[in-house]
Amino acid sequence: MKVKIKVWRQAGPNEKGAFKTYDVDGILPEMSLLETLDVLNEQLTKAGEEPVAFDSDCREGICGACGLMVNGMAHGPRRKCTSCELRMRHFGEGAMITVEPFRARAFPVIKDLVVDRSAFDRIIAAGGYTSVNAGSAPDANSILIPKDKAEKAMDSAACIGCGACVAACPNASASLFVGAKITQFSLLPQGQAERDRRALRMVAQMDEEGFGNCSNHAECEAACPKGISISNIANMRREYMHAGRVYEEHAGGGGAG
Amino acid sequence: MIKIAEEPMMNAQIPDGPIESKWANHKSNIKLVSPANKRKYTVIVVGTGLAGGAAAASLGELGYNVLNFCIQDTPRRAHSVAAQGGINAAKNYQNDGDSVWRLFYDTVKGGDFRAREANVYRLAELSANIIDQCAAQGVPFAREYGGTLANRSFGGAQVSRTFYARGQTGQQLLLGCYSSLMRQVDAGTVKLFPRREMLDLVVIDGRARGIVCRNLISGAIESYAADAVVLATGGYATAFFLSTNAVNSNATAIWRCHKKGALFANPCYTQIHPTCIPLAGESQSKLTLMSESLRNDGRVWVPKAKGDKRPPSQIPENERDYYLERIYPAFGNLVPRDIASRAAKRMCDSGHGVGNTGYAVYLDFADAIKRLGVDTVRDRYGNLFDMYDEITGESPYQLPMRIYPAPHYTMGGLWVDYNLMSTIPGLHVLGEANFSDHGANRLGASALMQGLADGYFVIPYTLGHYLADSKVLSAKVTTDHPAFKEAVSAVTEQTRRLVGASGKHTVREYHWKLGRILWDHVGMGRNAKGLEQAMSDIRALRDEFWKDVHVGGSDQDFNKNLEFAGRVADFMELGELMAQDAWHRNESCGGHFREEYQTPEGEAKRDDQNFCYVGAWQWSGNPSEPVLHKEELEFDYVHLAQRSYK
Ligand SMILES: Cc1cc2nc3c(=O)[nH]c(=O)nc-3n(C[C@H](O)[C@H](O)[C@H](O)COP(=O)(O)OP(=O)(O)OC[C@H]3O[C@@H](n4cnc5c(N)ncnc54)[C@H](O)[C@@H]3O)c2cc1C
Ligand code: FES
């Protein structure tokens, strides 16, 4: 196959970017889009030009490193499919494929298609955990979890942190990402102790990072490569409202001694 | 040529006493760092996979000042995230006769008697705590209706001891680990350094005291000083270029430590996984694993007739050879990986392979769907089936999968003693990066177990012991020390040399060629002649690389070609050592199959008389002249026997 790749080139965070179009030949239908970019990069390197910078690692849809806007859609036209899983057979011979970085105020561009998604780490640091030190856990079967609850928690936990939800959202909201984590823990007995504090802190951090608000466009759900449901956002709101009513942060006491 | 060290056997510091009480005794005798003093110690942890992430989080919880590095933009993307099938633990929740002893026994036997008994026993003992820890973190393991944890079976075991979270066990365990890590980041005990690649170890007065890395965004060469260094940088299967590993997986950190004096153990013990999606073309960047758990219900077969090109549905039952069930009736489709891989290779080499290339066998779910119904099968393997379908365009619900072996895991790695310390004091190595507890073959679902055991439950004790025991550490070093300056200038020089190289061939072309050599001669079947060929081919390729590679771009910028160039340069040296190790080991064991040494049935034939040792290699300054040291292996509990899965 022969295709045209129209790709966003931007030398650095403070540089101006622009699209550039390249012809790429010798593409097989079973190749992935990222492998096509590999071929393009080999071509550019040999011609003494700068290859296109993009992130990827597992190349099987689980690490969340790759994140491209493909023809205007986060991860491209296939449902429940990451950029690295997207095969060329879904594009016709001679197709023009437009590739851009995930764009959002909270995801500044580093170079070409590479963006900074560290805001997600800071949101998790704000409360996306259970406070249990290594060595202090009870026997795993002492905490019984009904199968349906465990399955639902797993549905939410499947998030790969790629940021497609943010990129797809007209408001660049991170609500699906945050909602999924809050929901996972809210469904599990292990998550109860810190349930309120978690909801308040994670939502506060999300706002601080400069993500927009959710106004129910549901583009996030459509773009999510793991099919995470927008009901996670509704749940986040419930958790947050409830926590706001009942939770009081106590300053840690130094003790008397 | 290789040299053999004259010294006595290496000492692994295995505690005295019966195997059941070694770890407990050791823990009671170990030196401790008081809670108030812990924060005065700085510990560098390189890697945020299960091993590194667990170590950094646990050391942070104890109060150490931890600096944690990784290549990816966030710790949550470490390659551990890709593990699919599950994690073993001797919980005996199924009441099917499992025990610490049996897990220990299965692992020693599965490793074909080339692992250290004391380490394996400790691993089996700790396995149960891991599941408790992960469940408490909120890892959504699969459950039964009653709310208890569910199990599945993996190869090399006759009990059901594998815990899982759909086909995403590694992801869920890593996210649990990452959440604990981020909690420590929030608490201020752990500082994260993502998008950093460690390029050198700094050794001062014989001890590991820091690292030098490249900031992968700005290109800056940065130095970090510490009181100890913990390496958990994963395996080196990407030396083969095409493997199931993530594309950024590399051997650079362990290789550079090797060149600073850490011995490299059993480099030739590599695992070729039997069930991967076959290669489709030359531009392919990686091979995708189809989890071993599929062998619980999938049946492996090839046509009985050679060169049978009929579609699978038209090959009647009596013209199919379910060769694993036929040859290994006791374990059937669940024989260990090395055995299943070689059997697939034999079938294809003898003309029974399927698919366009003839290098594939079928993994068929038709019977399972008949027996269990589509819904149950979807419940168990849905995401793997979808992944297969997305890649190949064929649905495993309708057609059998086509699979073929691919490089997957490396049992070899930096040599460590019982305390997980390398031959450089203060340099500890965890997870797949060390030469590990898996001997010559790792059983499925045991890598996640080992990484987490090392990180959550071993290093928190043994690192404290090292720090408390090392009086010299009261003398703090800073990055102003000349040893840091030296390392920085060496790294800078290599980086400049690579970026300035303006030959004709790309880094990827060299990596591809190296991978070909390793796959052909240091892969599933090896022989002396082929290995000699590999050594000379690798030497020639390495010379050519340094003369004719083209990297381009700037060293002061985000530059993927430059990152890969450094990694490939290291693989070119490590690749030769893999071949040398395989050449010197005149026996077959586990994943190391020397065609000259096989039983009449074609199984691996060990030579316990001459090779019952760990081969630990020392860097001599010349990659073609490594020096071999030996750690003798003693089997006091599981007696040496030919491995049989019939
Ligand atoms: C597809 C696949 C499926 C698997 N499934 C299973 C399974 O079901 N069960 C099982 O038990 N095992 C499985 N394994 C094996 C298992 O996943 C790995 O062995 C294990 O996760 C390795 O963990 P680790 O922490 O040692 O290293 P990794 O997870 O590889 O982490 C390495 C870390 O080191 C960092 N790093 C590497 N080099 C450098 C450097 N130079 N500088 C700075 N940082 C660096 C990386 O950024 C990363 O954070 C699977 C492996 C693969 C490939
Ligand atoms: S590269 Fe890992 S999800 Fe795409």
XYZ file of C-alpha atoms and ligand atoms in Angstrom, chain A residues 34 55-67 75 82-85 160 162 225-226, chain B residues 77 81 246-247, ligand 2:
31
model
C 2.825 3.199 14.420
C 5.590 7.957 22.257
C 4.959 4.240 22.275
C 6.054 1.234 24.256
C 3.973 -1.936 24.557
C 2.473 -1.644 21.088
C -0.391 -3.852 22.117
C -2.849 -1.450 23.650
C -2.111 -1.716 27.337
C 0.579 0.757 28.444
C -1.219 3.899 27.287
C 1.943 5.527 25.931
C 0.740 6.034 22.397
C -1.886 8.652 21.918
C -6.777 6.926 18.557
C -5.419 2.310 20.652
C -3.229 4.048 18.065
C -0.681 1.234 18.274
C -3.343 -1.407 17.569
C -4.703 2.799 30.618
C -3.625 7.414 27.713
C -9.862 2.422 23.938
C -10.941 0.388 26.964
C 3.678 2.385 31.803
C 1.843 -3.479 32.549
C 7.770 -3.398 24.924
C 9.893 -1.611 22.358
S 2.038 1.659 22.784
Fe 1.189 0.871 24.609
S -0.903 1.340 24.373
Fe -0.077 1.892 22.467
